[in-house]
Amino acid sequence: MSTHLLLVDDDRTFAALAATVLRQEGFRVTTAHSLHDARASLGREAPDVVVLDRRLPDGDGIDFLPELRTQFPDTAVLLVTAHGDIASAVEAIKAGARDYLSKPVELDDLVLRARRAAADLQLHERLRQAESQLEGRHRLLRPRAPAMAAALQMLERIATAPRSPVLLLGETGVGKEVIARHLHALRGGQGPFVHINCAALPATMVESELFGHERGAFTDARSARRGLVEVANGGVLFLDEVGELPAGLQAKLLTFLDQGAFRRLGGTAELHSTARVVAATNRDLNREVAEGRFREDLYFRLSVFRVDIPPLRERREDVLPLAESLVAELSAELGRRPVGFSPAAVKRLERYPFPGNVRELRNVLERALVLEAGPALELQALEPRGDAAPTAPDPNAFVVPGSPRPLEEVERLYVRHVLGLLEGKRMEAARALGLSYPTFLKRLGED
Ligand SMILES: Nc1ncnc2c1ncn2[C@@H]1O[C@H](COP(=O)(O)OP(=O)(O)OP(=O)(O)O)[C@@H](O)[C@H]1O
Ligand SMILES: [Mg+2]
């Protein structure tokens, strides 16, 4: 893909000439003659390289740099400074310009520096891909279990339809994220893989995180920011725990899925992104819809390509191969020699129900590698616990103070207690208590 270069210079003759030469060199060039023009162009498309003059009719290019850098942190800026003005060149680099050019700009010099910036960007991009491959080291093992093989086949078919959203359903720890990364890899790892966990962010932040915001959109928005939908352009946007998406945003997501268009928070311009949405949840979305917490139209839209990932206990054939491959991976990480399983351990693996699925298997193996001396792993931890063991006091128990208290107060204490148990996840706490979200807030004493 050719490098997109935005040339901001009020000298129209020079700008036209420079644009011609740069185009001959294979750049895709947009010109702007003022900061105002530049902002308009940036609203339409993110450039890879910006050549920015300092003296423009509506301001100094260097003052525009911070805004440009927050909005497009990956864009390389070449600042054009007055002839012989070393101080200004130093200032430019300090302000985050990649390089500078001094006036009068020699066309050869411009081409050389623009090419260098583009090459740096490519390197950066390659590093990023290498990183994301590293992150994806929890590679998907070819399944033997028919249920999982069918899910993967479905995924491979889906991969050929590049824009349609995908919904991954399955219990916690079955490998939804691994599968989402696999889908990205099936498309040759094109574009970035961007992960957002809707449950981990406060509802108020999800929108700006997802769709970005304009400067001043809310109190802390000192500068405009791209949302992850934009960042994932050309790649995959993995929307984890989609069931937690606040109701207002569900509508906005639906619009984005239908049209590929969205607006930043506080913005008016319609922006586009070709990011493919892969949504995942371990919730029963059918129930969420029935109980009015999840939009039915969004559910239908997401369910066109839906993949159900079976729990590990329903793919017994995969347990041992998975365990072996995880042990090899974990031993390498821990700097230990790979070890095998004792016959008793194999039996335990075959019998254990793995309520936490592959994540639990991985954790059990990691602990065993650290704690067991070997030569073969025994995996005692997978032994079903007899109820002979004395029961320790439950650290999660809710204790009501001895003297009689008004019910309302006890209720509030209990609501807080549940919220604490669920690590502050309010939606989940509301659900666990069987309350609507507003009622929950009221009981919490925050309304
Ligand atoms: N098929 C697989 N091959 C190798 N590792 C796997 C596989 N499936 C899952 N894992 C490992 O199990 C762990 C949990 O997987 P993942 O995070 O994808 O689960 P999840 O379905 O997203 O869970 P949650 O719903 O809790 O977010 C990870 O460490 C992952 O590397
Ligand atoms: Mg997950």
Coordinates of C-alpha atoms and ligand atoms in Angstrom, one line a residue:
M1 CA 0.0 0.0 0.0
S2 CA 1.4 3.4 -0.9
T3 CA 2.3 5.9 1.7
H4 CA -0.2 8.7 2.3
L5 CA 1.6 12.0 2.7
L6 CA -0.1 15.3 3.8
L7 CA 1.8 18.4 2.6
V8 CA 0.9 21.5 4.5
D9 CA 2.4 24.6 2.9
D10 CA 0.8 28.0 2.0
D11 CA 3.2 28.4 -0.9
R12 CA 0.9 27.0 -3.5
T13 CA 3.5 26.8 -6.3
F14 CA 5.9 25.0 -4.1
A15 CA 3.2 22.7 -2.8
A16 CA 2.1 21.8 -6.3
L17 CA 5.6 21.1 -7.5
A18 CA 6.5 19.1 -4.4
A19 CA 3.3 17.1 -4.7
T20 CA 4.1 16.2 -8.4
V21 CA 7.6 15.0 -7.5
L22 CA 6.4 13.0 -4.5
R23 CA 3.7 11.3 -6.5
Q24 CA 6.3 10.3 -9.1
E25 CA 8.1 8.7 -6.3
G26 CA 5.0 6.6 -5.4
F27 CA 3.5 8.7 -2.6
R28 CA -0.1 9.3 -2.4
V29 CA -0.2 13.1 -1.7
T30 CA -2.8 15.4 -0.3
T31 CA -2.0 19.1 0.0
A32 CA -3.3 21.7 2.4
H33 CA -2.5 25.4 2.5
S34 CA -3.5 26.3 6.1
L35 CA -3.9 24.6 9.5
H36 CA -7.7 24.8 8.9
D37 CA -7.3 22.8 5.6
A38 CA -5.0 20.4 7.3
R39 CA -7.5 19.7 10.1
A40 CA -10.2 19.1 7.5
S41 CA -8.0 16.6 5.6
L42 CA -7.0 14.8 8.8
G43 CA -10.7 14.4 9.6
R44 CA -11.1 12.5 6.4
E45 CA -8.1 10.2 6.4
A46 CA -5.1 9.5 8.6
P47 CA -1.8 10.2 6.9
D48 CA 1.4 8.2 7.3
V49 CA 3.6 11.2 6.9
V50 CA 2.9 14.9 7.3
V51 CA 5.2 17.6 5.9
L52 CA 4.3 20.7 8.0
D53 CA 5.4 24.3 7.4
R54 CA 5.9 26.5 10.4
R55 CA 4.7 29.8 9.0
L56 CA 1.1 29.3 7.9
P57 CA -1.6 31.9 7.5
D58 CA -3.6 30.7 10.5
G59 CA -0.8 29.7 12.9
D60 CA 2.6 28.1 13.5
G61 CA 2.9 24.5 12.5
I62 CA 4.8 23.7 15.6
D63 CA 1.9 24.7 17.8
F64 CA -0.2 22.2 15.8
L65 CA 2.2 19.4 16.5
P66 CA 0.9 18.3 19.9
E67 CA -2.7 18.0 18.6
L68 CA -1.5 16.1 15.6
R69 CA 0.6 13.7 17.7
T70 CA -2.2 12.9 20.1
Q71 CA -4.6 12.3 17.3
F72 CA -2.3 10.3 15.1
P73 CA 0.6 9.0 17.3
D74 CA 2.0 6.8 14.6
T75 CA 2.1 9.5 11.9
A76 CA 5.6 10.8 11.1
V77 CA 5.9 14.6 11.0
L78 CA 8.6 16.5 9.0
L79 CA 8.7 20.1 10.1
V80 CA 9.9 22.8 7.7
T81 CA 11.9 25.4 9.5
A82 CA 13.4 28.7 8.4
H83 CA 16.9 28.6 6.8
G84 CA 19.7 28.2 9.3
D85 CA 17.3 28.3 12.3
I86 CA 18.9 25.5 14.4
A87 CA 17.1 26.5 17.5
S88 CA 13.8 26.0 15.8
A89 CA 14.9 22.6 14.4
V90 CA 15.8 21.5 17.9
E91 CA 12.5 22.7 19.2
A92 CA 10.7 20.8 16.4
I93 CA 12.4 17.5 17.3
K94 CA 11.6 18.1 21.0
A95 CA 8.0 18.7 20.1
G96 CA 7.9 15.2 18.5
A97 CA 8.7 15.9 14.9
R98 CA 10.4 12.9 13.3
D99 CA 12.7 15.1 11.2
Y100 CA 13.1 18.6 9.9
L101 CA 13.7 20.3 6.6
S102 CA 15.1 23.8 6.3
K103 CA 14.0 26.4 3.8
P104 CA 14.3 26.7 0.9
V105 CA 13.3 23.0 0.7
E106 CA 15.3 21.1 -1.9
L107 CA 13.0 18.6 -3.6
D108 CA 15.7 15.8 -3.5
D109 CA 16.0 16.4 0.2
L110 CA 12.2 16.3 0.7
V111 CA 11.9 13.0 -1.2
L112 CA 14.8 11.4 0.7
R113 CA 13.5 12.4 4.1
A114 CA 9.9 11.4 3.2
R115 CA 11.2 8.0 2.0
R116 CA 13.2 7.6 5.2
A117 CA 10.1 8.4 7.3
A118 CA 8.0 5.9 5.3
A119 CA 10.7 3.2 5.7
D120 CA 10.8 3.8 9.5
L121 CA 7.0 3.4 9.6
Q122 CA 7.2 0.1 7.8
L123 CA 9.7 -1.1 10.2
H124 CA 7.5 0.0 13.1
E125 CA 4.6 -1.8 11.5
R126 CA 6.7 -5.0 11.1
L127 CA 7.7 -4.8 14.8
R128 CA 4.2 -4.4 15.8
Q129 CA 3.1 -7.5 13.8
A130 CA 6.0 -9.4 15.4
E131 CA 4.8 -8.3 18.8
S132 CA 1.2 -9.3 18.1
Q133 CA 2.5 -12.7 16.9
L134 CA 4.3 -13.0 20.1
E135 CA 1.2 -12.2 22.1
G136 CA -0.5 -14.9 20.0
R137 CA 2.0 -17.5 21.1
H138 CA -0.9 -19.3 22.8
R139 CA -1.5 -20.8 19.4
L140 CA -4.5 -22.8 18.6
L141 CA -3.9 -26.5 18.6
R142 CA -5.6 -28.5 15.8
P143 CA -8.5 -30.1 17.6
R144 CA -9.3 -33.8 17.4
A145 CA -12.7 -33.5 19.1
P146 CA -15.4 -33.3 16.4
A147 CA -17.3 -30.5 18.2
M148 CA -14.3 -28.2 18.2
A149 CA -13.2 -29.2 14.7
A150 CA -16.7 -28.2 13.5
A151 CA -16.3 -24.8 15.2
L152 CA -13.0 -24.3 13.5
Q153 CA -14.4 -25.2 10.1
M154 CA -17.1 -22.7 10.6
L155 CA -14.5 -20.1 11.5
E156 CA -12.4 -20.9 8.4
R157 CA -15.5 -20.4 6.2
I158 CA -16.3 -17.1 7.9
A159 CA -12.7 -15.8 7.4
T160 CA -13.4 -15.5 3.7
A161 CA -16.1 -12.9 4.3
P162 CA -13.9 -10.1 5.4
R163 CA -16.4 -7.5 6.8
S164 CA -19.1 -9.5 8.5
P165 CA -19.0 -9.5 12.3
V166 CA -18.4 -12.7 14.2
L167 CA -19.9 -13.7 17.5
L168 CA -17.9 -16.1 19.7
L169 CA -19.8 -17.8 22.4
G170 CA -18.6 -20.1 25.1
E171 CA -17.9 -20.5 28.8
T172 CA -15.0 -18.8 30.5
G173 CA -11.6 -20.1 29.5
V174 CA -12.7 -22.1 26.4
G175 CA -10.4 -20.0 24.2
K176 CA -12.5 -17.2 22.7
E177 CA -9.6 -14.9 22.5
V178 CA -7.3 -17.6 21.1
I179 CA -10.0 -18.2 18.4
A180 CA -10.4 -14.5 17.7
R181 CA -6.6 -14.2 17.1
H182 CA -6.7 -17.3 15.0
L183 CA -9.4 -15.7 12.8
H184 CA -7.0 -12.7 12.4
A185 CA -4.2 -15.1 11.5
L186 CA -6.4 -16.8 8.9
R187 CA -6.6 -13.5 7.0
G188 CA -2.8 -13.4 6.9
G189 CA -2.6 -11.3 10.0
Q190 CA -3.6 -8.3 7.9
G191 CA -3.9 -5.1 9.8
P192 CA -3.8 -4.7 13.6
F193 CA -5.6 -7.0 16.1
V194 CA -7.1 -4.7 18.7
H195 CA -8.6 -6.0 21.9
I196 CA -11.1 -4.1 24.1
N197 CA -12.8 -5.6 27.2
C198 CA -16.1 -3.9 27.6
A199 CA -16.5 -5.1 31.2
A200 CA -13.1 -3.8 32.3
L201 CA -13.9 -0.1 31.6
P202 CA -16.4 2.1 33.3
A203 CA -19.5 2.6 31.1
T204 CA -18.6 6.3 30.6
M205 CA -15.2 5.4 29.1
V206 CA -16.2 2.7 26.8
E207 CA -17.6 5.0 24.2
S208 CA -14.6 7.3 23.9
E209 CA -12.3 4.3 24.0
L210 CA -14.2 2.6 21.3
F211 CA -15.1 5.5 19.0
G212 CA -12.7 8.2 20.1
H213 CA -13.5 11.7 21.1
E214 CA -13.0 15.2 19.9
R215 CA -11.2 17.8 21.9
G216 CA -13.5 19.1 24.7
A217 CA -16.0 16.3 24.3
F218 CA -15.9 15.9 28.1
T219 CA -14.0 17.5 30.9
D220 CA -10.8 15.6 30.6
A221 CA -10.7 15.5 26.8
R222 CA -7.9 18.0 26.4
S223 CA -7.1 16.7 22.9
A224 CA -8.9 14.7 20.3
R225 CA -8.2 11.0 20.3
R226 CA -8.7 8.1 17.9
G227 CA -11.0 5.4 19.0
L228 CA -10.1 1.7 18.8
V229 CA -12.5 1.3 15.9
E230 CA -10.2 3.6 13.9
V231 CA -7.0 2.0 15.2
A232 CA -8.3 -1.4 14.1
N233 CA -8.9 -0.1 10.5
G234 CA -8.0 -2.9 8.1
G235 CA -7.7 -5.5 10.9
V236 CA -9.8 -7.0 13.7
L237 CA -11.5 -5.3 16.6
F238 CA -12.0 -7.9 19.3
L239 CA -14.9 -6.8 21.5
D240 CA -14.6 -8.9 24.6
E241 CA -17.5 -9.3 27.0
V242 CA -19.8 -7.6 24.5
G243 CA -22.8 -8.5 26.8
E244 CA -21.5 -5.7 29.1
L245 CA -21.8 -3.0 26.5
P246 CA -23.9 -0.1 27.8
A247 CA -27.3 0.1 26.1
G248 CA -26.7 3.5 24.3
L249 CA -23.5 2.1 22.8
Q250 CA -25.2 -1.0 21.6
A251 CA -27.1 1.1 19.1
K252 CA -24.0 2.9 18.0
L253 CA -22.2 -0.4 17.5
L254 CA -25.1 -1.6 15.4
T255 CA -24.8 1.4 13.1
F256 CA -21.1 0.8 12.8
L257 CA -21.7 -2.8 11.9
D258 CA -24.3 -1.9 9.3
Q259 CA -22.5 1.0 7.7
G260 CA -18.9 0.9 8.8
A261 CA -19.5 4.6 9.8
F262 CA -19.4 6.3 13.2
R263 CA -18.8 9.6 14.9
R264 CA -16.3 10.4 17.6
L265 CA -17.7 11.5 20.9
G266 CA -18.5 15.2 20.6
G267 CA -17.8 15.1 16.9
T268 CA -19.9 15.7 13.9
A269 CA -17.8 14.3 11.0
E270 CA -18.8 10.8 9.9
L271 CA -15.7 8.6 9.9
H272 CA -15.2 5.2 8.4
S273 CA -13.3 2.1 9.4
T274 CA -13.0 -1.3 7.8
A275 CA -12.3 -3.0 11.1
R276 CA -13.9 -6.4 11.4
V277 CA -15.7 -6.8 14.7
V278 CA -15.3 -10.1 16.5
A279 CA -17.5 -10.0 19.6
A280 CA -17.3 -12.5 22.4
T281 CA -19.1 -13.3 25.6
N282 CA -19.5 -16.0 28.1
R283 CA -23.0 -14.8 29.0
D284 CA -26.2 -16.3 27.7
L285 CA -27.1 -13.6 25.2
N286 CA -30.5 -15.1 24.6
R287 CA -31.4 -14.5 28.2
E288 CA -29.8 -11.0 28.1
V289 CA -32.1 -10.2 25.2
A290 CA -35.2 -11.7 26.9
E291 CA -34.5 -9.7 30.0
G292 CA -34.0 -6.5 28.1
R293 CA -30.3 -5.9 28.7
F294 CA -29.1 -6.6 25.2
R295 CA -30.7 -5.2 22.0
E296 CA -32.3 -7.9 20.0
D297 CA -31.4 -6.3 16.7
L298 CA -27.7 -6.2 17.7
Y299 CA -27.9 -9.8 18.8
F300 CA -29.4 -10.8 15.4
R301 CA -26.8 -8.8 13.5
L302 CA -23.9 -10.4 15.5
S303 CA -25.4 -13.9 15.2
V304 CA -25.2 -14.1 11.4
F305 CA -21.8 -15.6 11.9
R306 CA -21.9 -17.2 15.3
V307 CA -19.4 -19.8 16.6
D308 CA -20.2 -21.8 19.7
I309 CA -17.0 -23.0 21.3
P310 CA -17.7 -26.1 23.3
P311 CA -16.4 -26.5 26.9
L312 CA -13.4 -28.6 27.4
R313 CA -15.4 -31.4 29.1
E314 CA -17.2 -31.8 25.8
R315 CA -13.9 -32.3 23.9
R316 CA -12.2 -35.0 25.9
E317 CA -10.1 -36.1 23.0
D318 CA -8.3 -32.7 23.1
V319 CA -7.5 -32.7 26.8
L320 CA -4.3 -34.8 26.7
P321 CA -2.8 -33.2 23.5
L322 CA -3.6 -29.8 24.8
A323 CA -2.0 -30.6 28.2
E324 CA 1.1 -31.9 26.4
S325 CA 1.4 -28.9 24.3
L326 CA 0.8 -26.5 27.2
V327 CA 3.4 -28.3 29.3
A328 CA 5.9 -27.9 26.5
E329 CA 5.1 -24.2 26.2
L330 CA 5.1 -23.6 29.9
S331 CA 8.3 -25.5 30.6
A332 CA 10.1 -23.4 27.9
E333 CA 8.8 -20.3 29.6
L334 CA 9.9 -21.4 33.0
G335 CA 13.2 -22.7 31.8
R336 CA 12.4 -26.3 32.8
R337 CA 13.0 -29.4 30.9
P338 CA 9.7 -30.8 29.4
V339 CA 8.2 -33.5 31.6
G340 CA 5.6 -36.1 31.0
F341 CA 2.5 -37.2 33.0
S342 CA 2.4 -40.2 35.3
P343 CA -0.3 -42.8 34.5
A344 CA -2.3 -41.5 37.4
A345 CA -2.1 -37.9 36.1
V346 CA -3.4 -39.1 32.7
K347 CA -6.4 -40.7 34.4
R348 CA -7.0 -37.5 36.4
L349 CA -6.8 -35.4 33.3
E350 CA -9.3 -37.7 31.6
R351 CA -11.8 -37.6 34.5
Y352 CA -11.6 -34.0 35.7
P353 CA -14.5 -31.8 34.5
F354 CA -12.5 -28.5 34.1
P355 CA -15.2 -26.0 35.0
G356 CA -12.6 -23.3 34.1
N357 CA -11.8 -25.0 30.8
V358 CA -8.5 -24.5 29.0
R359 CA -7.5 -21.6 31.3
E360 CA -7.9 -23.9 34.3
L361 CA -5.9 -26.6 32.6
R362 CA -3.2 -24.2 31.9
N363 CA -3.1 -22.9 35.5
V364 CA -3.1 -26.4 37.0
L365 CA -0.1 -27.3 34.7
E366 CA 1.7 -24.1 35.5
R367 CA 1.4 -24.7 39.3
A368 CA 2.4 -28.3 38.9
L369 CA 5.5 -27.4 36.9
V370 CA 6.5 -25.0 39.7
L371 CA 5.6 -27.1 42.7
E372 CA 6.1 -30.8 41.7
A373 CA 9.6 -32.2 41.6
G374 CA 9.0 -34.7 38.9
P375 CA 10.2 -36.8 37.1
A376 CA 6.6 -37.1 35.9
L377 CA 3.8 -34.7 36.9
E378 CA 1.2 -36.2 39.2
L379 CA -1.4 -33.4 39.1
Q380 CA -2.9 -34.2 42.5
A381 CA -4.8 -31.0 42.3
L382 CA -7.2 -32.6 39.9
E383 CA -8.3 -35.1 42.4
P384 CA -12.0 -34.5 43.4
R385 CA -11.9 -33.3 47.0
G386 CA -13.6 -35.5 49.6
D387 CA -15.8 -33.7 52.0
A388 CA -13.8 -35.1 54.9
A389 CA -11.6 -32.0 54.9
P390 CA -12.5 -29.7 57.7
T391 CA -14.3 -26.7 56.2
A392 CA -12.4 -23.4 56.7
P393 CA -14.5 -20.3 57.4
D394 CA -15.6 -18.9 54.1
P395 CA -13.6 -15.7 53.5
N396 CA -16.4 -14.5 51.3
A397 CA -19.1 -14.8 54.0
F398 CA -21.3 -11.8 54.6
V399 CA -21.4 -11.0 58.3
V400 CA -24.1 -8.9 59.8
P401 CA -23.1 -6.9 62.9
G402 CA -24.5 -8.4 66.1
S403 CA -26.9 -5.7 67.2
P404 CA -30.2 -5.3 65.3
R405 CA -29.9 -2.9 62.4
P406 CA -32.5 -1.4 60.1
L407 CA -33.1 -3.7 57.1
E408 CA -32.3 -0.9 54.7
E409 CA -28.8 -0.6 56.1
V410 CA -28.1 -4.3 56.0
E411 CA -29.4 -4.3 52.4
R412 CA -26.9 -1.6 51.5
L413 CA -24.1 -3.4 53.2
Y414 CA -25.0 -6.6 51.4
V415 CA -25.1 -4.8 48.0
R416 CA -21.6 -3.4 48.7
H417 CA -20.4 -6.9 49.8
V418 CA -21.6 -8.4 46.5
L419 CA -20.0 -5.6 44.6
G420 CA -16.7 -6.4 46.4
L421 CA -17.0 -10.1 45.6
L422 CA -17.4 -9.3 41.9
E423 CA -14.4 -7.0 41.9
G424 CA -16.4 -3.8 41.5
K425 CA -18.2 -5.0 38.3
R426 CA -21.5 -3.2 38.7
M427 CA -23.5 -4.7 35.9
E428 CA -22.5 -8.2 37.2
A429 CA -23.4 -7.3 40.7
A430 CA -26.8 -5.9 39.7
R431 CA -27.4 -9.1 37.8
A432 CA -26.3 -11.4 40.7
L433 CA -28.7 -9.5 43.0
G434 CA -31.5 -9.8 40.5
L435 CA -31.9 -6.0 40.3
S436 CA -32.2 -3.6 37.4
Y437 CA -29.2 -1.4 37.1
P438 CA -31.0 1.8 38.4
T439 CA -32.4 -0.1 41.3
F440 CA -29.0 -1.5 42.0
L441 CA -27.5 2.0 42.2
K442 CA -30.3 3.1 44.5
R443 CA -29.7 0.2 46.9
L444 CA -26.0 1.0 46.7
G445 CA -26.9 4.4 48.0
E446 CA -25.5 6.3 45.0
D447 CA -28.6 7.5 43.4
Ligands
LIG1 N1 -7.1 -24.3 21.8 C1 -6.2 -23.8 22.6 N2 -4.9 -24.0 22.5 C2 -4.0 -23.5 23.3 N3 -4.2 -22.7 24.4 C3 -5.5 -22.4 24.6 C4 -6.5 -22.9 23.7 N4 -7.7 -22.4 24.1 C5 -7.5 -21.7 25.2 N5 -6.1 -21.7 25.5 C6 -5.5 -21.0 26.6 O1 -6.4 -20.9 27.7 C7 -6.5 -19.6 28.3 C8 -7.9 -19.0 28.2 O2 -8.2 -18.8 26.8 P1 -8.9 -17.4 26.4 O3 -8.4 -16.3 27.1 O4 -8.9 -17.4 24.9 O5 -10.4 -17.8 27.0 P2 -11.8 -17.0 26.8 O6 -12.7 -17.9 26.2 O7 -11.5 -15.7 26.2 O8 -12.1 -16.8 28.4 P3 -13.0 -15.6 29.1 O9 -14.4 -15.8 28.7 O10 -12.8 -15.9 30.6 O11 -12.4 -14.3 28.6 C9 -5.4 -18.8 27.6 O12 -4.2 -18.9 28.4 C10 -5.2 -19.5 26.3 O13 -3.9 -19.4 25.8
MG2 MG -11.5 -13.7 27.0

